[in-house]
Short mmCIF file of C-alpha atoms in Angstrom, two decimals:
data_model
loop_
_atom_site.label_atom_id
_atom_site.label_comp_id
_atom_site.label_asym_id
_atom_site.label_seq_id
_atom_site.Cartn_x
_atom_site.Cartn_y
_atom_site.Cartn_z
CA MET D 26 -78.92 -57.77 28.95
CA ASN D 27 -80.13 -54.25 28.54
CA GLN D 28 -78.08 -51.40 29.94
CA LEU D 29 -79.63 -47.94 29.99
CA ARG D 30 -77.38 -45.29 28.50
CA ASP D 31 -76.91 -41.74 29.67
CA PRO D 32 -79.25 -39.53 27.58
CA ASP D 33 -77.05 -36.49 28.12
CA VAL D 34 -74.05 -38.25 26.60
CA ILE D 35 -76.14 -39.22 23.58
CA ILE D 36 -77.51 -35.69 23.22
CA ALA D 37 -74.03 -34.18 23.48
CA ALA D 38 -72.67 -36.54 20.84
CA TRP D 39 -75.61 -35.83 18.55
CA LEU D 40 -75.18 -32.10 19.02
CA GLU D 41 -71.53 -32.27 18.04
CA ASP D 42 -72.35 -34.08 14.83
CA GLY D 43 -72.73 -31.80 11.82
CA PRO D 44 -70.88 -29.39 9.56
CA ASP D 45 -68.47 -27.01 11.24
CA ASP D 46 -67.22 -25.19 8.15
CA LEU D 47 -68.82 -22.42 6.15
CA PRO D 48 -68.62 -23.61 2.55
CA ALA D 49 -66.34 -21.55 0.33
CA ALA D 50 -69.25 -20.93 -2.05
CA THR D 51 -71.26 -19.29 0.72
CA ARG D 52 -68.36 -17.05 1.67
CA ARG D 53 -67.97 -16.03 -1.97
CA SER D 54 -71.69 -15.26 -2.06
CA ILE D 55 -71.23 -13.01 0.94
CA VAL D 56 -68.38 -11.16 -0.74
CA VAL D 57 -70.43 -10.72 -3.90
CA GLY D 58 -73.47 -9.67 -1.91
CA MET D 59 -71.47 -7.05 -0.01
CA ARG D 60 -70.95 -5.15 -3.25
CA ALA D 61 -74.69 -4.94 -3.76
CA VAL D 62 -75.44 -3.80 -0.21
CA SER D 63 -75.34 -0.10 0.48
CA ARG D 64 -73.94 0.49 3.93
CA ARG D 65 -75.72 2.57 6.51
CA ARG D 66 -73.96 5.53 7.97
CA PRO D 67 -73.66 5.99 11.72
CA GLY D 68 -76.61 7.63 13.40
CA PRO D 69 -80.16 6.79 14.27
CA LEU D 70 -81.56 7.83 10.93
CA PRO D 71 -79.37 6.97 7.97
CA GLY D 72 -79.23 9.46 5.14
CA GLY D 73 -80.85 8.79 1.85
CA ILE D 74 -84.11 7.51 3.29
CA GLN D 75 -87.02 9.64 2.18
CA MET D 76 -89.84 9.49 4.67
CA PRO D 77 -93.32 10.85 4.13
CA SER D 78 -93.84 14.10 6.02
CA ILE D 79 -96.44 12.54 8.32
CA LEU D 80 -93.93 9.83 9.26
CA ARG D 81 -91.23 12.44 9.85
CA LEU D 82 -93.65 14.22 12.16
CA ALA D 83 -94.42 10.99 14.01
CA VAL D 84 -90.73 10.18 14.41
CA ALA D 85 -90.05 13.70 15.68
CA ALA D 86 -92.90 13.40 18.18
CA ALA D 87 -91.62 10.01 19.33
CA LEU D 88 -88.14 11.46 19.80
CA VAL D 89 -89.52 14.31 21.88
CA VAL D 90 -91.45 11.86 24.07
CA ALA D 91 -88.42 9.58 24.40
CA LEU D 92 -86.15 12.50 25.32
CA GLY D 93 -88.68 13.66 27.89
CA ALA D 94 -88.86 10.20 29.39
CA ILE D 95 -85.08 9.96 29.53
CA THR D 96 -84.84 13.38 31.17
CA LEU D 97 -87.42 12.40 33.79
CA THR D 98 -85.61 9.14 34.40
CA VAL D 99 -82.32 10.91 34.93
CA ILE D 100 -83.55 13.69 37.20
CA ALA D 101 -86.15 11.77 39.18
CA PRO D 102 -85.03 10.25 42.52
CA ARG D 103 -84.74 6.48 42.17
CA PRO D 104 -85.96 4.07 44.81
CA ALA D 105 -83.75 1.15 45.79
CA GLN D 106 -83.92 -1.69 43.27
CA VAL D 107 -84.38 -5.36 43.92
CA GLY D 108 -81.71 -7.50 42.35
CA ILE D 109 -81.37 -5.67 39.08
CA THR D 110 -79.11 -3.18 37.42
CA GLY D 111 -80.01 -0.51 34.96
CA PRO D 112 -80.74 -1.17 31.30
CA SER D 113 -77.74 -2.14 29.24
CA GLU D 114 -76.78 -0.59 25.96
CA SER D 115 -78.30 -2.52 23.12
CA ALA D 116 -75.72 -4.01 20.83
CA SER D 117 -78.01 -4.74 17.94
CA PRO D 118 -79.46 -2.33 15.46
CA THR D 119 -82.40 -4.69 15.14
CA ALA D 120 -82.87 -5.32 18.83
CA ALA D 121 -86.52 -4.91 19.66
CA SER D 122 -86.53 -5.72 23.35
CA PRO D 123 -85.82 -3.02 25.90
CA THR D 124 -85.31 -5.70 28.54
CA PRO D 125 -82.82 -4.52 31.17
CA ARG D 126 -79.79 -6.60 31.92
CA LEU D 127 -80.56 -8.86 34.85
CA ILE D 128 -78.41 -10.10 37.63
CA ASP D 129 -78.75 -13.82 38.18
CA PRO D 130 -79.48 -14.08 41.88
CA SER D 131 -79.73 -17.87 41.94
CA ARG D 132 -76.48 -18.18 43.81
CA THR D 133 -77.64 -15.97 46.66
CA PRO D 134 -80.85 -16.22 48.69
CA SER D 135 -83.34 -13.41 48.34
CA PRO D 136 -84.61 -11.59 51.41
CA LEU D 137 -88.08 -12.80 52.32
CA VAL D 138 -89.50 -9.29 52.29
CA GLY D 139 -88.87 -7.09 49.29
CA THR D 140 -90.11 -4.39 46.99
CA ALA D 141 -90.51 -4.65 43.25
CA SER D 142 -89.54 -1.03 42.99
CA THR D 143 -88.84 -0.92 39.28
CA PHE D 144 -92.18 -2.42 38.32
CA VAL D 145 -94.53 0.05 36.62
CA HIS D 146 -96.80 -0.29 39.64
CA PRO D 147 -94.34 -0.91 42.50
CA PHE D 148 -95.41 -3.48 45.07
CA THR D 149 -94.11 -5.03 48.24
CA TYR D 150 -94.18 -8.77 48.79
CA ARG D 151 -93.23 -11.48 51.24
CA LEU D 152 -91.68 -14.69 49.94
CA PRO D 153 -93.09 -17.74 51.77
CA ALA D 154 -90.48 -19.12 54.13
CA ASP D 155 -88.77 -22.33 52.98
CA ALA D 156 -90.33 -22.07 49.51
CA GLY D 157 -86.90 -21.59 47.95
CA LEU D 158 -88.09 -18.66 45.86
CA VAL D 159 -85.56 -16.19 44.60
CA VAL D 160 -86.08 -12.92 42.78
CA ASP D 161 -85.03 -13.77 39.27
CA GLY D 162 -84.95 -10.18 38.17
CA GLY D 163 -87.39 -7.72 36.81
CA ASP D 164 -88.07 -4.71 34.69
CA PRO D 165 -90.94 -2.21 34.53
CA THR D 166 -93.29 -4.77 32.99
CA TRP D 167 -92.03 -8.12 34.24
CA TYR D 168 -90.92 -9.60 37.56
CA GLN D 169 -89.95 -13.22 38.03
CA PHE D 170 -89.87 -15.23 41.22
CA ARG D 171 -88.61 -18.77 40.77
CA VAL D 172 -87.38 -21.84 42.58
CA PRO D 173 -83.94 -22.91 41.34
CA ILE D 174 -83.26 -26.62 41.07
CA PRO D 175 -80.27 -27.26 43.36
CA GLY D 176 -77.06 -28.14 41.61
CA THR D 177 -78.35 -27.14 38.19
CA GLU D 178 -78.90 -24.00 36.20
CA HIS D 179 -82.57 -24.82 35.81
CA TRP D 180 -85.73 -23.73 37.53
CA ALA D 181 -88.78 -25.50 38.79
CA ASP D 182 -91.87 -23.62 39.92
CA SER D 183 -92.32 -19.96 39.21
CA ILE D 184 -94.49 -16.90 39.65
CA ILE D 185 -94.28 -14.26 36.96
CA VAL D 186 -95.80 -10.83 37.49
CA ARG D 187 -96.46 -8.88 34.31
CA ARG D 188 -98.13 -5.72 33.20
CA ILE D 189 -100.01 -6.57 30.00
CA THR D 190 -101.59 -4.20 27.54
CA GLY D 191 -103.85 -6.78 25.89
CA GLY D 192 -104.13 -10.17 24.28
CA ARG D 193 -103.73 -11.17 20.66
CA ALA D 194 -106.31 -11.51 17.93
CA ASP D 195 -104.73 -14.86 17.07
CA PRO D 196 -102.78 -16.27 20.02
CA CYS D 197 -101.26 -18.91 17.73
CA SER D 198 -99.47 -16.24 15.70
CA GLU D 199 -96.42 -14.37 16.84
CA THR D 200 -97.23 -11.61 14.37
CA SER D 201 -100.88 -11.31 15.31
CA PRO D 202 -102.22 -7.83 16.02
CA PRO D 203 -103.01 -7.12 19.67
CA LYS D 204 -106.49 -7.51 21.08
CA PRO D 205 -107.60 -4.89 23.62
CA LEU D 206 -108.96 -6.38 26.83
CA SER D 207 -111.20 -3.75 28.40
CA GLY D 208 -113.76 -4.42 31.13
CA GLY D 209 -111.79 -5.07 34.26
CA PRO D 210 -109.81 -8.14 35.29
CA ASP D 211 -112.61 -10.44 34.14
CA ALA D 212 -111.95 -9.39 30.55
CA VAL D 213 -108.62 -11.19 30.70
CA ILE D 214 -110.22 -14.41 31.94
CA ARG D 215 -112.93 -14.20 29.28
CA TYR D 216 -110.24 -13.75 26.66
CA LEU D 217 -108.47 -16.90 27.88
CA GLU D 218 -111.74 -18.84 27.84
CA HIS D 219 -112.16 -18.13 24.13
CA ILE D 220 -108.78 -19.57 23.19
CA PRO D 221 -109.41 -23.12 21.92
CA GLN D 222 -105.97 -24.27 23.00
CA LEU D 223 -106.66 -23.48 26.67
CA ILE D 224 -108.83 -25.35 29.12
CA VAL D 225 -109.95 -22.77 31.66
CA THR D 226 -111.52 -23.89 34.92
CA GLU D 227 -112.05 -22.71 38.51
CA LYS D 228 -112.62 -19.00 38.48
CA PRO D 229 -113.04 -17.80 42.06
CA ALA D 230 -112.89 -14.04 42.65
CA THR D 231 -110.39 -12.77 45.17
CA LYS D 232 -108.69 -9.59 46.32
CA ILE D 233 -105.11 -8.44 46.05
CA SER D 234 -103.99 -5.42 47.99
CA GLY D 235 -107.65 -4.59 48.53
CA LEU D 236 -108.37 -4.65 44.78
CA THR D 237 -110.82 -7.05 43.19
CA ALA D 238 -108.99 -9.74 41.27
CA SER D 239 -110.06 -12.48 38.89
CA THR D 240 -108.43 -15.88 38.85
CA ALA D 241 -108.49 -19.01 36.73
CA THR D 242 -106.78 -22.33 36.39
CA PHE D 243 -105.80 -23.23 32.87
CA THR D 244 -104.02 -25.87 30.85
CA PRO D 245 -102.65 -25.43 27.33
CA HIS D 246 -103.54 -28.42 25.20
CA MET D 247 -103.93 -29.46 21.55
CA LYS D 248 -100.45 -28.49 20.44
CA GLU D 249 -100.40 -28.88 16.66
CA ALA D 250 -98.51 -27.73 13.61
CA ALA D 251 -100.87 -24.84 13.07
CA CYS D 252 -100.38 -23.69 16.64
CA PRO D 253 -96.92 -24.67 17.84
CA ASP D 254 -96.83 -21.94 20.47
CA LEU D 255 -99.21 -19.67 22.28
CA TRP D 256 -98.56 -15.95 22.37
CA LEU D 257 -101.15 -15.00 24.93
CA TRP D 258 -100.28 -11.37 25.44
CA ALA D 259 -99.74 -8.35 23.26
CA GLU D 260 -96.23 -8.11 24.67
CA GLU D 261 -93.33 -10.15 23.33
CA GLY D 262 -92.79 -13.72 24.38
CA SER D 263 -94.55 -16.99 23.86
CA PHE D 264 -96.30 -18.38 26.90
CA THR D 265 -95.56 -21.98 25.95
CA GLN D 266 -91.84 -21.32 25.64
CA ASN D 267 -91.74 -20.84 29.38
CA SER D 268 -94.38 -23.33 30.36
CA SER D 269 -95.05 -26.78 29.01
CA TRP D 270 -98.11 -27.72 27.09
CA ASP D 271 -100.41 -29.80 29.28
CA ALA D 272 -98.95 -28.27 32.46
CA ILE D 273 -101.44 -26.69 34.85
CA GLY D 274 -101.09 -22.98 35.39
CA LYS D 275 -102.94 -20.41 37.43
CA ILE D 276 -103.53 -16.78 36.61
CA THR D 277 -104.61 -13.96 38.86
CA VAL D 278 -105.52 -10.63 37.28
CA VAL D 279 -105.88 -7.32 39.03
CA ASP D 280 -106.27 -3.86 37.57
CA VAL D 281 -103.85 -1.27 38.95
CA GLY D 282 -103.83 2.30 37.74
CA GLY D 283 -105.77 1.31 34.63
CA ASP D 284 -103.37 -1.51 33.76
CA HIS D 285 -103.92 -5.24 33.85
CA VAL D 286 -101.35 -6.81 36.16
CA ILE D 287 -101.22 -10.60 35.98
CA PHE D 288 -99.66 -13.20 38.26
CA MET D 289 -98.87 -16.36 36.31
CA THR D 290 -98.15 -19.39 38.49
CA ASN D 291 -96.64 -22.40 36.80
CA SER D 292 -95.58 -25.75 38.08
CA PRO D 293 -93.73 -27.80 35.46
CA THR D 294 -93.55 -30.60 37.99
CA VAL D 295 -97.32 -30.40 38.57
CA ASP D 296 -96.74 -29.96 42.27
CA VAL D 297 -100.18 -29.06 43.59
CA SER D 298 -98.81 -27.82 46.91
CA TRP D 299 -96.87 -25.22 44.95
CA PHE D 300 -100.05 -23.38 44.09
CA ALA D 301 -100.83 -22.89 47.79
CA THR D 302 -97.32 -21.53 48.29
CA ALA D 303 -97.72 -19.24 45.29
CA GLN D 304 -101.06 -18.03 46.62
CA GLU D 305 -99.37 -17.13 49.90
CA PHE D 306 -96.98 -14.97 47.91
CA ILE D 307 -99.77 -13.35 45.89
CA ASP D 308 -101.79 -12.65 49.05
CA SER D 309 -98.79 -10.80 50.48
CA VAL D 310 -98.57 -8.37 47.57
CA LYS D 311 -99.34 -4.75 48.38
CA PHE D 312 -99.29 -2.19 45.59
CA GLU D 313 -97.83 1.14 46.67
CA MET V 29 -56.59 -8.64 16.05
CA GLN V 30 -60.33 -8.93 15.62
CA ARG V 31 -60.83 -5.48 17.14
CA ALA V 32 -58.59 -3.95 14.46
CA LEU V 33 -60.46 -5.78 11.73
CA VAL V 34 -63.80 -4.62 13.09
CA ASP V 35 -62.53 -1.04 13.16
CA GLN V 36 -61.35 -1.30 9.57
CA ALA V 37 -64.58 -2.95 8.45
CA LYS V 38 -66.56 -0.21 10.21
CA GLN V 39 -64.70 2.26 8.03
CA GLY V 40 -65.90 0.34 4.98
CA ASP V 41 -62.92 -1.90 4.26
CA PRO V 42 -64.40 -4.95 2.49
CA GLU V 43 -61.19 -6.96 2.81
CA ALA V 44 -61.23 -6.54 6.57
CA PHE V 45 -64.83 -7.69 6.66
CA ASP V 46 -64.00 -10.64 4.43
CA GLU V 47 -61.26 -11.61 6.87
CA LEU V 48 -63.73 -11.32 9.74
CA ALA V 49 -66.09 -13.59 7.85
CA ARG V 50 -63.25 -16.03 7.37
CA GLN V 51 -62.46 -16.00 11.10
CA VAL V 52 -65.96 -16.39 12.49
CA GLY V 53 -67.86 -17.84 9.53
CA ASP V 54 -67.23 -21.47 10.46
CA ARG V 55 -68.47 -20.95 14.00
CA CYS V 56 -71.57 -19.18 12.69
CA MET V 57 -72.24 -22.04 10.29
CA ALA V 58 -71.89 -24.59 13.06
CA ILE V 59 -74.37 -22.71 15.23
CA ALA V 60 -76.86 -22.04 12.44
CA PHE V 61 -76.83 -25.66 11.32
CA ARG V 62 -77.51 -26.89 14.82
CA ILE V 63 -80.41 -24.50 15.28
CA LEU V 64 -81.96 -25.20 11.89
CA ARG V 65 -80.74 -28.82 11.35
CA ASP V 66 -80.45 -28.14 7.64
CA ALA V 67 -77.22 -27.16 5.88
CA ASP V 68 -78.82 -25.15 3.06
CA ARG V 69 -80.95 -23.10 5.40
CA ALA V 70 -78.00 -22.61 7.72
CA GLN V 71 -75.93 -21.23 4.85
CA ASP V 72 -78.77 -18.88 3.96
CA ALA V 73 -78.99 -17.69 7.56
CA VAL V 74 -75.24 -17.11 7.80
CA GLN V 75 -75.21 -15.22 4.53
CA GLN V 76 -78.15 -13.09 5.60
CA ALA V 77 -76.50 -12.32 8.96
CA PHE V 78 -73.20 -11.31 7.39
CA LEU V 79 -74.79 -9.09 4.78
CA LEU V 80 -76.87 -7.38 7.46
CA ALA V 81 -73.73 -7.02 9.57
CA TRP V 82 -71.90 -5.40 6.67
CA ARG V 83 -74.79 -3.01 6.09
CA GLU V 84 -75.16 -2.04 9.74
CA LEU V 85 -71.59 -2.33 11.00
CA ALA V 86 -70.93 1.40 10.88
CA ARG V 87 -73.59 1.82 13.54
CA LEU V 88 -72.05 -0.65 15.98
CA ARG V 89 -70.85 1.63 18.74
CA ASP V 90 -68.58 -0.75 20.62
CA PRO V 91 -66.35 -2.89 18.36
CA GLU V 92 -65.57 -5.14 21.34
CA ARG V 93 -69.16 -6.34 21.17
CA PHE V 94 -68.92 -7.38 17.54
CA GLU V 95 -69.13 -11.09 18.23
CA VAL V 96 -72.21 -10.88 20.47
CA TRP V 97 -73.82 -8.50 18.00
CA LEU V 98 -73.07 -10.76 15.04
CA HIS V 99 -74.45 -13.77 16.85
CA ARG V 100 -77.61 -11.86 17.60
CA LEU V 101 -78.00 -11.11 13.90
CA LEU V 102 -77.32 -14.77 13.17
CA VAL V 103 -79.92 -16.03 15.63
CA ASN V 104 -82.49 -13.57 14.23
CA ALA V 105 -81.68 -14.85 10.74
CA CYS V 106 -82.18 -18.41 11.97
CA TYR V 107 -85.55 -17.48 13.48
CA GLU V 108 -86.52 -15.98 10.15
CA GLU V 109 -85.43 -19.09 8.27
CA ALA V 110 -87.26 -21.36 10.69
CA ARG V 111 -90.47 -19.41 10.38
CA GLN V 112 -90.34 -18.90 6.66
CA ARG V 113 -89.93 -22.59 6.08
CA ARG V 114 -91.81 -24.52 8.67
CA ARG V 115 -91.41 -27.65 6.60
CA TRP V 116 -88.93 -29.81 8.39
CA ILE V 117 -86.35 -31.85 6.60
CA SER V 118 -85.63 -34.82 8.78
CA ARG V 119 -81.98 -35.69 8.87
CA VAL V 120 -82.07 -39.36 9.58
CA ALA V 121 -78.62 -40.57 8.66
CA PRO V 122 -78.85 -42.76 5.57
CA ILE V 123 -77.46 -46.23 5.99
CA PRO V 124 -75.13 -47.05 3.10
CA ASP V 125 -76.21 -50.13 1.21
CA ASP V 126 -72.73 -51.05 0.15
CA GLY V 127 -70.00 -52.04 2.51
CA PRO V 128 -70.17 -52.68 6.24
CA VAL V 129 -72.25 -50.46 8.47
CA MET V 130 -70.11 -48.83 11.15
CA ALA V 131 -72.15 -48.62 14.31
CA ASP V 132 -71.88 -45.33 16.16
CA PRO V 133 -70.83 -46.27 19.67
CA VAL V 134 -72.86 -43.45 21.19
CA VAL V 135 -75.63 -42.27 18.87
CA SER V 136 -77.60 -44.95 17.08
CA VAL V 137 -79.73 -44.26 14.03
CA ASP V 138 -82.79 -44.62 16.26
CA ASP V 139 -81.36 -42.11 18.73
CA ARG V 140 -80.65 -39.69 15.94
CA ASP V 141 -84.13 -40.06 14.51
CA ALA V 142 -85.72 -39.57 17.93
CA LEU V 143 -83.57 -36.52 18.66
CA GLU V 144 -84.26 -34.92 15.30
CA ARG V 145 -87.99 -35.34 15.81
CA ALA V 146 -87.80 -34.04 19.36
CA PHE V 147 -85.74 -31.06 18.23
CA GLN V 148 -88.35 -30.35 15.57
CA ARG V 149 -90.96 -30.01 18.29
CA LEU V 150 -88.96 -27.29 20.05
CA THR V 151 -89.49 -23.66 19.21
CA PRO V 152 -86.71 -21.84 17.34
CA GLU V 153 -86.11 -19.83 20.51
CA GLN V 154 -85.61 -22.96 22.60
CA ARG V 155 -83.31 -24.44 19.96
CA ALA V 156 -81.23 -21.27 19.79
CA ALA V 157 -80.77 -21.01 23.55
CA PHE V 158 -79.87 -24.69 23.79
CA VAL V 159 -77.35 -24.54 20.95
CA LEU V 160 -75.75 -21.26 22.03
CA HIS V 161 -75.22 -22.53 25.56
CA HIS V 162 -74.51 -26.22 25.10
CA HIS V 163 -72.82 -26.27 21.70
CA ALA V 164 -71.24 -22.84 21.30
CA GLY V 165 -70.44 -22.67 25.00
CA PHE V 166 -71.74 -19.18 25.66
CA PRO V 167 -72.43 -18.53 29.35
CA LEU V 168 -76.06 -17.98 30.27
CA ASP V 169 -75.74 -14.22 30.57
CA VAL V 170 -74.12 -13.92 27.14
CA THR V 171 -76.71 -16.27 25.65
CA ALA V 172 -79.40 -14.06 27.15
CA GLU V 173 -77.76 -11.01 25.64
CA ILE V 174 -77.57 -12.65 22.23
CA VAL V 175 -81.18 -13.77 22.16
CA GLY V 176 -82.40 -10.59 23.86
CA VAL V 177 -84.35 -12.02 26.79
CA PRO V 178 -83.74 -12.21 30.55
CA VAL V 179 -81.41 -14.89 31.90
CA GLY V 180 -84.35 -16.61 33.56
CA THR V 181 -86.10 -16.97 30.24
CA VAL V 182 -82.97 -18.47 28.69
CA LYS V 183 -82.79 -20.98 31.53
CA SER V 184 -86.41 -21.92 30.97
CA ARG V 185 -85.83 -22.41 27.26
CA ILE V 186 -82.75 -24.55 27.82
CA HIS V 187 -84.58 -26.54 30.47
CA ALA V 188 -87.52 -27.17 28.14
CA ALA V 189 -85.20 -28.20 25.32
CA THR V 190 -83.17 -30.53 27.51
CA ARG V 191 -86.27 -32.09 28.94
CA GLY V 192 -87.72 -32.70 25.48
CA LEU V 193 -84.53 -34.26 24.14
CA ARG V 194 -84.02 -36.45 27.20
CA ALA V 195 -87.61 -37.62 27.02
CA ALA V 196 -87.10 -38.58 23.38
CA ILE V 197 -84.07 -40.70 24.22
CA LEU V 198 -85.76 -42.37 27.17
CA ALA V 199 -88.90 -43.09 25.15
CA ASP V 200 -86.77 -44.54 22.39
CA GLU V 201 -84.93 -46.65 24.96
CA GLN V 202 -88.19 -47.92 26.41
CA ILE V 203 -89.58 -48.86 23.00
CA GLY V 204 -86.37 -50.74 22.27
CA THR V 205 -86.63 -52.61 25.56
CA GLU V 206 -90.25 -53.54 24.90
CA VAL V 207 -89.41 -54.77 21.41
CA ARG V 208 -86.54 -56.86 22.76
CA THR V 209 -88.64 -58.38 25.55
CA ALA V 210 -91.72 -59.04 23.42
#
């Protein structure tokens, strides 16, 4: 007789198995290492670091720009925000992401009509009725609309709206230099077509908010050791961390104010009807 | 207690920092091991995180956030370890050749092997989110803060990790069934 076991119980037991103590030798190594480490003093620029004059100039210019941006942010009137709070203080000296702290709205339904007011190019939208979409939060370069799986903390289908500044010279490398994508929305689709790990099909042109948009259907495939993840965009984040290999996705690209704005539609459950629902959302978008 | 130690360590007291390491070092080791699945690399990651913490601690503005901050350094150190050494050391539990073999009532050797291989296929980011939430017990918002991405992204990573691990168990189960019925 064969009785199927609960995978979650097995996973939990496996996860618990392993060392739970830091070996004394490692702690001694830390103590010894501390003596060799010179501590940084408080402040954005620790003393003792000699920078070339050109770098000092660049840092000073960056500070001036940053201060100007902060001043504008503080004095400018702010439109109402959709489901997000302001940026949180970063706790890490090495934190690279300026991602604002997000409210998890999965417990409350989102209004069907809304405004992505904090997006770099604000837009209004209408969520398709009965689609179960909620606004999963957003920041100036990234808005997420997802369908929560009832009774879980997980998500099914999603639409992600991003402002991208380019692709990557090597999409298989997280440290790859960026690749500029100039030449309208089509440049983004052409870029995707040249990535060996993507199958790109169906490229009908469309319009969003009266602007010409390019679209494509694509599937990541050929996952291998040399390319465990795809970093499609110049911005942080691996595409395949949020979408499975071999899952069908759709992309719609429109240029707004000189920026590429992309709508990524994913269906981990390969629910074809989802794409029609997502298209209804995309068609409702109006840039302000 | 910890707040006072953090304050002292911020002022440069090495004994206070050593005591902090004593208090949270085990937990860091447990997390690092489960992300990296290798004890040596986990020790390296913990050591790297603590030394960076010691170097940068004076710049931590809010001592109450020490633990989240330290875990962020730890996760970054784990990412670094994972990427520096892509070579995976499979941790299939060796079966002793002397004495009776005690069967694990929950996790068989086959399960363990399947899970290790499935975990290997996950990205370091997926592993970290999964371990921080399911092993260390951090809520989703704290996990998101530690790994520095939106909550939705953390959910996606945990979902992908869970799906991969479940699939490995179910595939292993199916193979076992087929072998038994053949």
